[in-house]
Coordinates of C-alpha atoms in Angstrom, one line a residue:
M1 CA -20.5 -20.6 10.3
P2 CA -18.3 -17.7 11.4
R3 CA -19.2 -14.2 10.3
M4 CA -17.3 -13.3 7.1
L5 CA -15.3 -10.1 7.8
A6 CA -12.7 -8.6 5.5
C7 CA -9.3 -8.9 7.1
F8 CA -7.4 -5.6 7.4
S9 CA -3.9 -6.8 8.0
P10 CA -1.7 -6.9 5.0
C11 CA 2.0 -7.5 5.2
I12 CA 5.1 -5.9 3.7
A13 CA 8.0 -8.3 3.5
V14 CA 11.6 -7.1 3.0
A15 CA 14.5 -9.4 2.3
I16 CA 17.4 -8.4 4.4
V17 CA 20.0 -11.2 4.1
G18 CA 22.5 -11.4 1.3
A19 CA 23.3 -8.8 -1.4
A20 CA 20.4 -8.1 -3.8
V21 CA 21.0 -8.2 -7.5
G22 CA 22.1 -4.8 -8.7
F23 CA 23.0 -3.3 -5.3
S24 CA 26.5 -3.7 -3.9
D25 CA 27.8 -3.0 -0.4
Q26 CA 30.4 -0.3 -0.8
S27 CA 30.7 0.6 2.9
A28 CA 34.2 1.2 4.1
S29 CA 35.5 -0.6 7.2
G30 CA 33.8 0.8 10.3
Q31 CA 31.4 3.0 8.4
T32 CA 27.6 2.6 8.3
W33 CA 26.9 5.2 5.6
Q34 CA 28.2 5.1 2.1
A35 CA 29.9 8.4 1.4
G36 CA 29.1 10.2 -1.8
T37 CA 31.0 9.6 -5.0
A38 CA 31.0 11.2 -8.5
G39 CA 28.7 8.4 -9.6
S40 CA 26.3 8.6 -6.6
D41 CA 26.0 12.3 -5.8
V42 CA 23.1 14.4 -7.1
P43 CA 24.7 17.7 -7.8
N44 CA 21.6 20.0 -8.1
G45 CA 18.0 20.1 -7.2
S46 CA 16.3 17.9 -4.6
V47 CA 15.5 14.2 -4.4
L48 CA 11.8 14.2 -3.5
G49 CA 10.8 10.6 -4.2
L50 CA 12.5 7.1 -4.2
K51 CA 11.0 3.8 -5.2
M52 CA 12.1 0.3 -6.2
W53 CA 11.0 -0.8 -9.7
D54 CA 11.5 -4.0 -11.6
P55 CA 11.3 -3.1 -15.3
D56 CA 10.4 -6.6 -16.5
G57 CA 8.8 -8.2 -13.4
A58 CA 10.0 -11.8 -13.1
G59 CA 12.2 -11.4 -16.1
P60 CA 16.0 -11.3 -16.1
Q61 CA 16.5 -7.6 -15.6
P62 CA 17.4 -6.7 -12.0
P63 CA 15.3 -4.2 -10.1
V64 CA 16.5 -0.6 -10.0
L65 CA 15.9 2.3 -7.6
V66 CA 14.0 5.3 -9.2
A67 CA 14.5 8.8 -8.0
I68 CA 12.3 11.8 -8.9
G69 CA 12.9 15.4 -7.9
S70 CA 13.8 18.9 -9.1
F71 CA 17.3 17.8 -10.2
T72 CA 18.6 18.0 -13.7
A73 CA 21.8 15.9 -13.2
A74 CA 22.4 12.7 -11.4
G75 CA 25.9 11.4 -10.7
T76 CA 28.0 11.9 -13.9
V77 CA 24.8 11.9 -16.1
S78 CA 23.6 15.2 -17.4
P79 CA 21.0 16.0 -18.3
A80 CA 18.9 13.7 -16.1
N81 CA 15.8 15.8 -16.1
R82 CA 14.0 15.1 -12.8
V83 CA 13.9 11.3 -13.0
A84 CA 16.8 8.8 -12.9
T85 CA 17.6 5.2 -12.0
W86 CA 20.3 3.9 -9.6
D87 CA 21.7 0.4 -10.1
G88 CA 23.8 0.3 -6.8
T89 CA 26.8 2.0 -8.3
N90 CA 25.8 4.7 -10.8
W91 CA 22.9 6.8 -11.9
S92 CA 21.4 6.4 -15.4
T93 CA 19.1 8.8 -17.2
M94 CA 15.7 7.8 -18.5
P95 CA 15.4 7.7 -22.3
G96 CA 14.4 11.0 -23.9
T97 CA 14.3 14.4 -22.4
G98 CA 12.8 13.3 -19.1
L99 CA 10.1 15.3 -17.2
N100 CA 9.7 19.0 -18.0
A101 CA 9.1 20.0 -14.4
I102 CA 8.2 18.6 -11.0
G103 CA 7.6 21.4 -8.5
S104 CA 7.9 21.1 -4.7
T105 CA 6.2 17.7 -4.3
A106 CA 6.4 14.5 -6.3
G107 CA 5.5 10.8 -6.2
L108 CA 6.2 7.5 -7.8
A109 CA 4.1 4.3 -8.2
T110 CA 4.5 1.0 -10.0
L111 CA 2.0 -1.5 -11.4
S112 CA 2.9 -5.2 -11.4
S113 CA 0.3 -6.0 -14.1
N114 CA 2.3 -4.2 -16.8
N115 CA 5.6 -3.5 -15.0
T116 CA 5.0 0.2 -15.6
L117 CA 6.4 3.2 -13.7
Y118 CA 4.3 6.2 -13.0
C119 CA 5.7 9.7 -12.1
A120 CA 3.7 12.6 -10.6
G121 CA 4.5 16.2 -9.6
T122 CA 2.8 19.5 -9.0
G123 CA 4.5 21.1 -12.0
L124 CA 4.6 18.1 -14.4
S125 CA 2.9 18.7 -17.8
S126 CA 5.0 16.6 -20.2
A127 CA 7.4 13.7 -20.4
N128 CA 9.9 13.5 -23.3
G129 CA 7.6 16.0 -25.0
V130 CA 4.5 13.9 -24.6
S131 CA 1.6 15.7 -22.9
A132 CA 1.3 14.2 -19.4
K133 CA -0.4 16.8 -17.1
G134 CA 0.2 15.8 -13.5
V135 CA 1.2 12.2 -14.0
A136 CA 3.2 10.3 -16.7
G137 CA 3.8 6.6 -17.3
W138 CA 6.9 4.9 -18.5
D139 CA 6.4 1.3 -19.9
G140 CA 10.1 0.6 -20.5
S141 CA 10.2 2.1 -24.0
T142 CA 7.7 4.9 -24.2
W143 CA 6.5 7.8 -22.1
F144 CA 2.7 8.4 -22.1
G145 CA 0.1 10.6 -20.3
L146 CA -3.0 9.4 -18.5
D147 CA -5.4 11.9 -20.1
S148 CA -5.4 13.9 -16.9
T149 CA -6.2 17.1 -18.8
S150 CA -8.2 18.7 -16.0
V151 CA -5.6 18.3 -13.2
A152 CA -4.5 21.6 -11.8
A153 CA -1.7 20.3 -9.7
L154 CA -1.1 16.6 -8.9
L155 CA 0.6 16.2 -5.6
T156 CA 1.5 12.5 -5.4
I157 CA 0.4 9.0 -6.3
S158 CA 0.4 5.5 -4.7
T159 CA -0.1 1.9 -5.9
V160 CA -3.4 0.4 -4.9
N161 CA -3.3 -3.0 -6.6
A162 CA -1.8 -4.7 -9.6
D163 CA -3.8 -2.5 -12.0
T164 CA -4.7 0.7 -10.1
I165 CA -3.0 3.8 -8.7
V166 CA -4.5 6.6 -6.6
A167 CA -3.7 10.2 -7.4
C168 CA -4.2 13.2 -5.1
G169 CA -3.8 16.8 -5.8
V170 CA -5.7 20.0 -6.5
F171 CA -8.4 19.3 -9.1
S172 CA -12.2 19.1 -9.4
N173 CA -12.3 16.5 -12.1
V174 CA -9.9 14.3 -14.1
N175 CA -10.6 13.7 -17.8
G176 CA -14.3 14.4 -17.2
V177 CA -14.6 12.2 -14.1
V178 CA -15.9 14.4 -11.2
S179 CA -13.9 13.5 -8.0
K180 CA -12.5 16.5 -6.1
N181 CA -8.8 16.3 -5.2
V182 CA -8.5 12.5 -5.3
A183 CA -9.2 9.8 -7.9
T184 CA -8.1 6.4 -9.0
W185 CA -6.7 5.3 -12.4
N186 CA -7.0 1.8 -13.6
T187 CA -5.2 0.3 -16.6
T188 CA -8.5 -0.9 -18.1
A189 CA -11.2 1.4 -16.7
G190 CA -9.2 4.7 -16.7
W191 CA -10.0 7.4 -14.2
G192 CA -12.6 6.7 -11.4
A193 CA -14.2 8.8 -8.7
M194 CA -13.9 8.2 -5.0
G195 CA -17.3 9.4 -3.8
T196 CA -17.4 13.1 -4.2
G197 CA -13.8 13.4 -3.2
L198 CA -12.2 15.7 -0.6
S199 CA -13.2 19.1 0.6
S200 CA -9.6 20.1 1.2
N201 CA -6.4 19.8 -0.7
P202 CA -4.6 16.5 0.2
S203 CA -1.1 16.2 1.5
S204 CA -0.4 12.5 1.0
C205 CA -2.1 9.3 -0.1
L206 CA -1.4 5.6 0.5
G207 CA -2.8 2.5 -1.3
M208 CA -2.9 -0.4 1.2
S209 CA -1.9 -3.9 0.1
D210 CA -5.4 -5.4 0.6
G211 CA -6.0 -4.0 -2.9
H212 CA -8.8 -1.6 -2.2
T213 CA -8.2 0.5 0.9
I214 CA -6.8 4.0 0.4
I215 CA -5.6 6.4 3.1
V216 CA -5.6 10.1 2.3
S217 CA -4.4 12.9 4.6
F218 CA -5.4 16.5 3.8
G219 CA -6.6 19.8 5.3
A220 CA -4.3 22.9 5.3
D221 CA -7.0 24.7 7.3
Y222 CA -7.0 24.7 11.1
T223 CA -10.4 23.1 11.6
G224 CA -12.0 19.7 10.9
T225 CA -13.2 19.2 7.4
T226 CA -15.1 16.5 5.6
S227 CA -14.2 13.9 3.0
A228 CA -16.8 15.2 0.7
A229 CA -18.3 18.6 0.3
P230 CA -20.6 19.4 3.3
G231 CA -24.2 18.4 2.5
D232 CA -23.2 15.9 -0.3
P233 CA -24.4 12.4 0.0
G234 CA -21.8 10.3 1.8
A235 CA -20.1 13.3 3.4
V236 CA -18.2 12.1 6.5
Q237 CA -16.8 14.4 9.2
V238 CA -13.1 13.8 9.6
N239 CA -10.0 15.6 10.9
R240 CA -7.4 15.9 8.1
I241 CA -7.2 12.1 7.4
A242 CA -9.7 9.6 6.0
R243 CA -9.9 6.0 4.8
W244 CA -11.6 4.9 1.6
D245 CA -12.7 1.3 1.7
G246 CA -13.4 1.0 -2.0
S247 CA -16.9 2.4 -1.9
A248 CA -17.2 4.9 1.1
W249 CA -15.2 7.3 3.2
H250 CA -14.5 6.7 6.9
A251 CA -12.9 8.8 9.7
M252 CA -9.8 7.4 11.2
G253 CA -10.2 7.9 15.0
S254 CA -10.1 11.5 16.0
G255 CA -7.8 12.4 13.1
F256 CA -5.2 15.1 13.6
T257 CA -5.5 18.3 15.5
T258 CA -3.1 21.0 16.6
T259 CA -2.6 22.9 19.9
N260 CA 0.0 25.2 18.4
A261 CA -1.2 27.7 15.9
T262 CA 2.3 28.8 15.0
L263 CA 3.0 25.4 13.3
H264 CA 2.6 25.8 9.6
P265 CA 0.6 24.2 8.2
A266 CA -1.0 22.8 11.2
G267 CA -2.2 19.2 11.5
I268 CA -0.9 17.8 8.3
A269 CA 0.3 14.2 7.7
R270 CA 2.9 14.6 5.0
T271 CA 3.8 10.9 4.7
L272 CA 2.1 7.5 5.4
L273 CA 3.5 4.0 5.8
E274 CA 1.6 0.7 6.0
M275 CA 2.7 -1.7 8.7
P276 CA 2.7 -5.5 8.3
N277 CA -0.3 -5.9 10.7
G278 CA -2.5 -3.3 8.8
D279 CA -1.7 -0.4 11.1
V280 CA -0.6 2.9 9.5
I281 CA 2.3 5.2 10.6
A282 CA 1.7 8.9 9.8
G283 CA 4.4 11.6 10.0
G284 CA 4.1 15.4 9.4
S285 CA 3.3 18.5 11.3
F286 CA 0.4 17.5 13.6
V287 CA 0.9 17.5 17.3
A288 CA -2.2 15.7 18.6
S289 CA -5.2 13.5 17.9
G290 CA -8.0 14.7 20.2
A291 CA -6.5 14.8 23.7
T292 CA -3.6 12.5 22.8
A293 CA -0.2 14.3 22.2
L294 CA 1.5 12.9 19.2
N295 CA 4.3 15.3 18.2
K296 CA 4.5 14.8 14.4
I297 CA 4.4 11.1 14.2
A298 CA 1.8 8.4 15.3
R299 CA 0.5 4.9 14.7
W300 CA -3.1 4.3 13.7
D301 CA -4.2 1.1 15.5
H302 CA -6.7 -0.4 13.1
S303 CA -8.1 -2.7 15.6
T304 CA -9.2 0.1 17.9
D305 CA -9.5 2.9 15.4
T306 CA -7.3 5.2 17.4
W307 CA -4.1 7.2 16.9
V308 CA -1.3 6.0 19.3
A309 CA 1.7 8.0 20.4
M310 CA 5.2 6.7 19.4
G311 CA 7.1 7.7 22.5
S312 CA 7.4 11.5 22.8
G313 CA 7.5 11.7 19.0
I314 CA 9.7 14.1 17.0
N315 CA 10.7 17.6 18.3
N316 CA 7.7 19.8 18.9
D317 CA 9.1 23.3 18.4
T318 CA 7.3 26.4 17.2
G319 CA 9.5 27.1 14.2
S320 CA 8.4 26.7 10.6
N321 CA 8.7 23.1 9.3
H322 CA 10.9 20.8 11.4
D323 CA 8.5 18.1 10.3
V324 CA 8.6 14.4 9.2
Y325 CA 8.7 14.1 5.4
A326 CA 9.5 10.4 4.8
L327 CA 9.0 7.0 6.5
A328 CA 10.4 3.5 5.8
L329 CA 10.1 0.1 7.3
M330 CA 13.4 -1.8 8.0
G331 CA 13.8 -5.5 7.8
N332 CA 13.9 -6.0 11.5
G333 CA 10.6 -4.2 12.0
D334 CA 12.0 -0.8 13.0
V335 CA 10.4 2.3 11.5
V336 CA 12.7 5.1 10.2
A337 CA 11.4 8.6 10.2
A338 CA 13.2 11.4 8.4
G339 CA 12.6 15.1 7.6
D340 CA 14.0 18.5 8.6
F341 CA 14.0 17.9 12.4
T342 CA 17.1 17.7 14.5
T343 CA 15.8 16.2 17.7
S344 CA 13.6 13.4 18.9
I345 CA 12.7 12.8 22.5
G346 CA 15.0 15.7 23.3
A347 CA 18.2 14.1 22.0
P348 CA 20.1 15.1 18.9
Q349 CA 18.9 13.2 15.8
N350 CA 20.2 14.7 12.6
Y351 CA 17.3 14.6 10.3
I352 CA 16.7 10.8 10.6
A353 CA 15.8 8.5 13.5
R354 CA 14.5 5.0 14.0
W355 CA 11.7 3.7 16.2
N356 CA 12.1 0.2 17.8
P357 CA 8.6 -1.2 18.4
A358 CA 9.8 -3.8 20.8
T359 CA 11.3 -1.2 23.2
S360 CA 9.1 1.8 22.2
T361 CA 12.2 4.0 21.9
W362 CA 13.6 6.5 19.4
T363 CA 17.3 6.2 18.6
A364 CA 19.8 7.3 16.0
M365 CA 20.3 4.9 13.1
A366 CA 23.0 3.2 15.2
A367 CA 24.8 4.0 18.4
G368 CA 26.8 7.2 17.9
D369 CA 25.5 7.7 14.4
L370 CA 25.3 11.4 13.3
G371 CA 22.8 11.0 10.5
V372 CA 22.9 13.5 7.7
A373 CA 23.6 17.2 7.5
G374 CA 20.4 18.5 6.0
A375 CA 16.7 17.8 5.3
V376 CA 15.6 14.4 4.1
R377 CA 12.7 14.3 1.7
S378 CA 12.5 10.6 0.7
L379 CA 13.4 7.1 1.8
A380 CA 13.3 3.6 0.2
T381 CA 14.2 0.2 1.7
L382 CA 16.4 -1.7 -0.8
P383 CA 16.0 -5.4 -1.5
N384 CA 19.2 -6.2 0.5
G385 CA 17.8 -4.4 3.6
N386 CA 19.8 -1.2 3.2
L387 CA 18.1 2.2 3.1
A388 CA 18.3 4.8 0.3
V389 CA 18.0 8.4 1.5
G390 CA 17.3 11.4 -0.6
G391 CA 16.7 15.1 0.0
D392 CA 18.4 18.5 0.2
F393 CA 21.5 17.6 2.3
L394 CA 25.0 18.0 0.9
A395 CA 26.9 15.9 3.5
L396 CA 26.6 13.2 6.1
G397 CA 26.5 14.1 9.7
D398 CA 30.2 13.2 10.1
G399 CA 31.2 15.7 7.5
R400 CA 31.7 13.3 4.5
V401 CA 30.3 14.6 1.2
A402 CA 27.1 13.0 0.1
Q403 CA 25.1 15.3 -2.1
R404 CA 21.3 14.8 -1.8
F405 CA 21.6 11.0 -1.9
A406 CA 23.1 8.4 0.5
I407 CA 22.9 4.8 1.4
W408 CA 22.6 3.5 4.9
N409 CA 24.2 0.1 5.3
E410 CA 21.9 -1.9 7.6
P411 CA 23.8 -4.6 9.5
A412 CA 22.8 -8.1 8.5
V413 CA 20.7 -9.9 11.1
A414 CA 20.3 -13.6 11.7
V415 CA 17.2 -15.0 10.1
N416 CA 15.2 -17.9 11.5
P417 CA 13.3 -20.2 9.2
P418 CA 9.6 -19.3 8.8
V419 CA 7.2 -20.6 11.4
I420 CA 3.5 -20.2 11.0
T421 CA 2.0 -19.1 14.3
V422 CA -1.6 -18.6 13.1
E423 CA -2.9 -20.8 10.3
P424 CA -5.5 -19.7 7.8
T425 CA -8.9 -21.3 8.1
S426 CA -11.5 -22.3 5.5
Q427 CA -14.1 -19.7 4.7
F428 CA -17.7 -19.8 3.5
I429 CA -19.1 -17.1 1.3
C430 CA -22.5 -16.5 -0.1
I431 CA -23.3 -16.8 -3.8
F432 CA -24.3 -13.2 -4.6
P433 CA -22.2 -10.5 -6.2
G434 CA -20.1 -8.5 -3.8
A435 CA -19.3 -11.3 -1.5
V436 CA -15.7 -11.3 -0.3
G437 CA -13.7 -14.0 1.5
T438 CA -10.4 -13.6 3.2
F439 CA -7.6 -15.9 4.3
H440 CA -5.1 -14.6 6.8
L441 CA -2.1 -16.1 8.6
T442 CA 0.8 -14.9 10.7
A443 CA 4.3 -16.2 10.7
T444 CA 7.7 -15.5 12.3
G445 CA 11.1 -15.3 10.8
G446 CA 13.0 -12.4 9.1
G447 CA 12.6 -11.4 5.5
L448 CA 9.5 -13.5 4.8
T449 CA 8.1 -13.9 1.3
Y450 CA 4.5 -14.9 0.9
Q451 CA 3.0 -16.7 -2.2
W452 CA -0.6 -17.9 -2.2
Q453 CA -1.3 -21.0 -4.3
Q454 CA -4.4 -22.7 -5.6
Q455 CA -4.9 -26.4 -5.9
D456 CA -4.1 -27.6 -9.4
L457 CA -6.9 -29.9 -10.6
G458 CA -5.1 -30.8 -13.8
P459 CA -3.1 -33.9 -14.6
T460 CA -0.6 -33.1 -11.9
F461 CA -3.2 -33.1 -9.1
P462 CA -2.8 -32.6 -6.2
D463 CA 0.0 -30.1 -6.8
F464 CA -0.4 -26.4 -6.1
I465 CA 0.3 -23.5 -8.5
D466 CA 1.1 -19.9 -7.7
I467 CA -1.6 -17.3 -8.2
S468 CA -1.2 -13.5 -8.7
D469 CA -3.4 -10.5 -8.1
G470 CA -6.2 -10.6 -10.6
P471 CA -8.3 -13.5 -12.0
V472 CA -8.0 -16.9 -10.5
L473 CA -8.8 -19.5 -13.2
D474 CA -10.2 -23.0 -13.1
I475 CA -8.6 -25.8 -15.2
F476 CA -10.6 -24.7 -18.2
G477 CA -9.3 -21.1 -18.0
H478 CA -12.5 -19.7 -16.7
P479 CA -12.3 -17.0 -13.9
I480 CA -13.7 -18.2 -10.6
F481 CA -12.4 -15.5 -8.3
T482 CA -10.5 -12.2 -8.3
A483 CA -7.5 -12.2 -6.0
A484 CA -5.8 -9.4 -4.1
G485 CA -2.9 -9.7 -1.8
A486 CA -1.5 -12.9 -3.4
T487 CA 2.0 -12.1 -2.2
T488 CA 1.1 -10.9 1.3
N489 CA -0.1 -12.8 4.4
T490 CA -3.7 -11.9 3.6
L491 CA -5.4 -13.2 0.5
T492 CA -8.7 -11.6 -0.5
L493 CA -11.0 -13.3 -3.0
S494 CA -14.0 -11.5 -4.6
D495 CA -16.1 -11.8 -7.8
G496 CA -16.9 -15.5 -7.0
Q497 CA -18.5 -17.5 -9.8
G498 CA -20.1 -20.2 -7.6
F499 CA -17.2 -22.6 -7.7
G500 CA -15.1 -23.4 -4.5
Q501 CA -11.4 -23.9 -4.5
I502 CA -8.6 -25.0 -2.2
F503 CA -5.7 -22.7 -1.4
R504 CA -2.5 -22.5 0.7
C505 CA 0.3 -20.1 1.3
H506 CA 3.9 -20.9 0.6
I507 CA 6.2 -18.9 2.9
S508 CA 10.0 -18.7 2.5
N509 CA 13.1 -16.7 3.5
A510 CA 16.8 -17.1 3.3
A511 CA 16.7 -19.8 6.0
G512 CA 14.0 -22.0 4.8
Q513 CA 10.4 -22.5 3.6
T514 CA 7.1 -23.9 4.7
D515 CA 3.5 -24.3 3.5
S516 CA 0.4 -23.3 5.4
A517 CA -2.6 -25.5 6.0
E518 CA -4.7 -26.2 2.9
V519 CA -8.0 -24.3 3.2
G520 CA -11.1 -23.9 1.1
M521 CA -13.0 -20.9 -0.1
L522 CA -16.4 -22.6 -0.2
Y523 CA -20.0 -21.4 -0.9
C524 CA -22.8 -21.3 1.6
R525 CA -25.7 -20.9 -0.7
A526 CA -28.3 -21.0 2.0
D527 CA -26.8 -17.8 3.5
F528 CA -29.3 -16.0 1.3
N529 CA -28.9 -12.6 2.9
C530 CA -25.1 -12.8 2.9
S531 CA -25.0 -12.0 6.7
G532 CA -22.2 -14.5 7.4
S533 CA -24.4 -16.9 9.3
L534 CA -27.6 -18.9 8.8
E535 CA -30.7 -17.4 10.3
V536 CA -34.5 -17.3 9.8
Q537 CA -34.2 -14.2 7.7
D538 CA -32.5 -16.3 5.0
I539 CA -35.7 -18.3 4.7
F540 CA -37.9 -15.2 4.4
G541 CA -35.5 -13.7 1.9
F542 CA -35.5 -16.8 -0.2
L543 CA -39.3 -17.1 -0.2
A544 CA -39.7 -13.5 -1.2
A545 CA -37.3 -14.0 -4.1
W546 CA -39.1 -17.3 -5.0
F547 CA -42.6 -15.7 -5.1
A548 CA -41.1 -12.8 -7.2
G549 CA -39.6 -15.4 -9.6
A550 CA -36.1 -13.9 -9.1
P551 CA -33.2 -15.7 -10.8
G552 CA -31.5 -16.1 -7.4
A553 CA -34.3 -18.4 -6.3
D554 CA -33.3 -21.0 -8.8
F555 CA -31.5 -22.9 -6.0
N556 CA -31.0 -26.1 -7.9
F557 CA -29.7 -24.4 -11.1
D558 CA -32.3 -26.1 -13.4
N559 CA -33.0 -22.8 -15.1
E560 CA -36.5 -22.4 -13.6
V561 CA -37.9 -21.3 -10.3
G562 CA -40.0 -24.2 -9.1
V563 CA -41.3 -25.9 -5.9
Q564 CA -38.2 -28.2 -5.9
D565 CA -36.1 -25.1 -5.3
I566 CA -37.9 -24.5 -2.0
F567 CA -37.2 -28.1 -0.8
D568 CA -33.6 -27.9 -1.9
F569 CA -33.1 -24.6 -0.2
L570 CA -34.6 -25.7 3.1
A571 CA -32.5 -28.9 3.0
G572 CA -29.4 -26.8 2.6
W573 CA -30.4 -24.4 5.3
F574 CA -31.0 -27.2 7.8
D575 CA -27.8 -29.0 6.8
G576 CA -25.8 -25.8 7.6
C577 CA -22.6 -24.7 6.0

C-alpha cells in the first residue's frame, strides 16, 4: 500500500473565454485598457483591495467585484464609504453608511458556506454604525462584527476554506483567544489560535485552497525572527515568512533576507499568490533568500522548499518603496505583478508587468503597452479573464484618464478541451481519527473547472452527484467524510467514519468536458499505527491495545474486545490492503 501523504497542489481555475455575466467588454478598437468614465473612476482615496464575490452563490444574482480602500466616492455614487461593488459598468454603494475608516492597509475575503463578504482594515472599528473592530461581515442584508474586541490593528484577511478566514494584524489576543498577531475565525467555532502566533507584526497572509494551509509573511525588523515567541513550545526559527499546516508552524526555505539596509522596510513580502501546482508567489521589498538574489519577487517551490528567482525580478533600487504590492494569475498562466515600481529587468514597466512561466521572462502587459501612470495597490482577475486594477494612479500610461481604477482587456485565447494527464488513484486510509486521504489529478486545457463527485448509492445508482467543501453524506444523510478542495484538482478527505466511498472528478471548460477515473477512498484497518503501510509494528500496536482493552482493539465491531479480534486482525494484516 502506498504511503498516504497529503497532496500540496491545489488549483486555481479562471474562465477566460466568453463574456462573464455582469462584466462587459467596453474596449475601444485598438485599445487594451478601458479608459476611465464617470461611472468607473474613483474620484478620491485609494483602492487598496479588489475581490470577486457572488452574493447568492449558485443563485441567479451575477457575481460582482468588491473594492475596499480609503475612498468615499466611487463613480457617480457618493457617499461610498470605503467599500463599493462594480458590475462591469458602474459602481454601487453598499447599503448603510459603509465602513467608518480603513487606514493604509485593507483586505477582503469571502466564505462560500454562507455567501458572506468580510472586510478588514487597520482603522476599521464600525460598519454602518455596528461595532466591528478590525473586521466586518456583510451577509447581503446586514453588517455585523466578529467580536474582535481585542484587535489593535487588523492588517488583512484571507479565505482558508468554506467556513474559515485567517486574520493577521497587530494584536495579542482576539475575543479572549490568545494568538499573537494571527488567528483564524470560523463561522461555527469563532476565533481560534494558531499556536502561540507570530513574534513580529505580519505584512500579508494567504489561505491555500487545500483548506488548512496558511502562509503568513511578517517581520519589519532586519533579522530573522520566530513564528512564536522565542522559548515558547512550538517556536520555529524562520525568516519573515512561515507556513501553518493546521497544527504547527514551519519555515519556508531560507525565507527572505536583505543585502541593502536602505530598503525600507527590508525583507517584507507584501503580497502572496497561490499557483495551480501548490507553489506560492511572493512580492514585496525583499531582495534575497539566503544567497539567492530575488529582487522583490520570487516563487516558493513547494517540492524542494526553496525560493526561486523569477528572472532578474523587479527593479532593485535604493529608494523608499518601489515594491510589489499586488499579484494576480491570468487565464493563460502568466503572473501579473504590480506596485510602485517603474522597471523590471532594466526595461520600462509602468507599475505593472507580467511574467511568462514558459519563457521565464518579464514583459509589459502587451507589446508596446505603457501600463498605468501611478502606483497599483490591488489586482483581481475577472471571470471573463480580464484584470481589474486599483490603486493611486489617475491616468493610464498613454495619458488617458482612469482614476484609481482600470480594466485590462486580456485578449481571448483558444481553449482546448480538457485532457487528463495524470489520473487520481484509489487511496487507503487507517481507521483512527486524524487520518487524511487525498485524490489528485492534473489536466490540460484553458479555463478548467473542477468538480469532485461521489457515487450515488440511491435509486439512481450508479450515477454520481456533486460534493462541496464540508460534510460528505451517505444515502441516509450521515456524514462519512469531511471534504476540502471539492472544486480544485486536489480533493482532501478527513474525519472518516469507517465507511469507504467511490469518487471521481468532472472537469469542464468552454470547449468540452470529461470525467476522471473512478477511485475509492477505502479503509485499511490493519494499518493500526496509521503509518501508510503494513508492518510488524501494527501487530505490536494492536496487541498492546488488545491487552489494555482499548475500544480500538474491537476489530470485528462486536462491541467487545475478545480473542476473535486477534484472529480477525491477523487475517486482515496478512491479506494486506
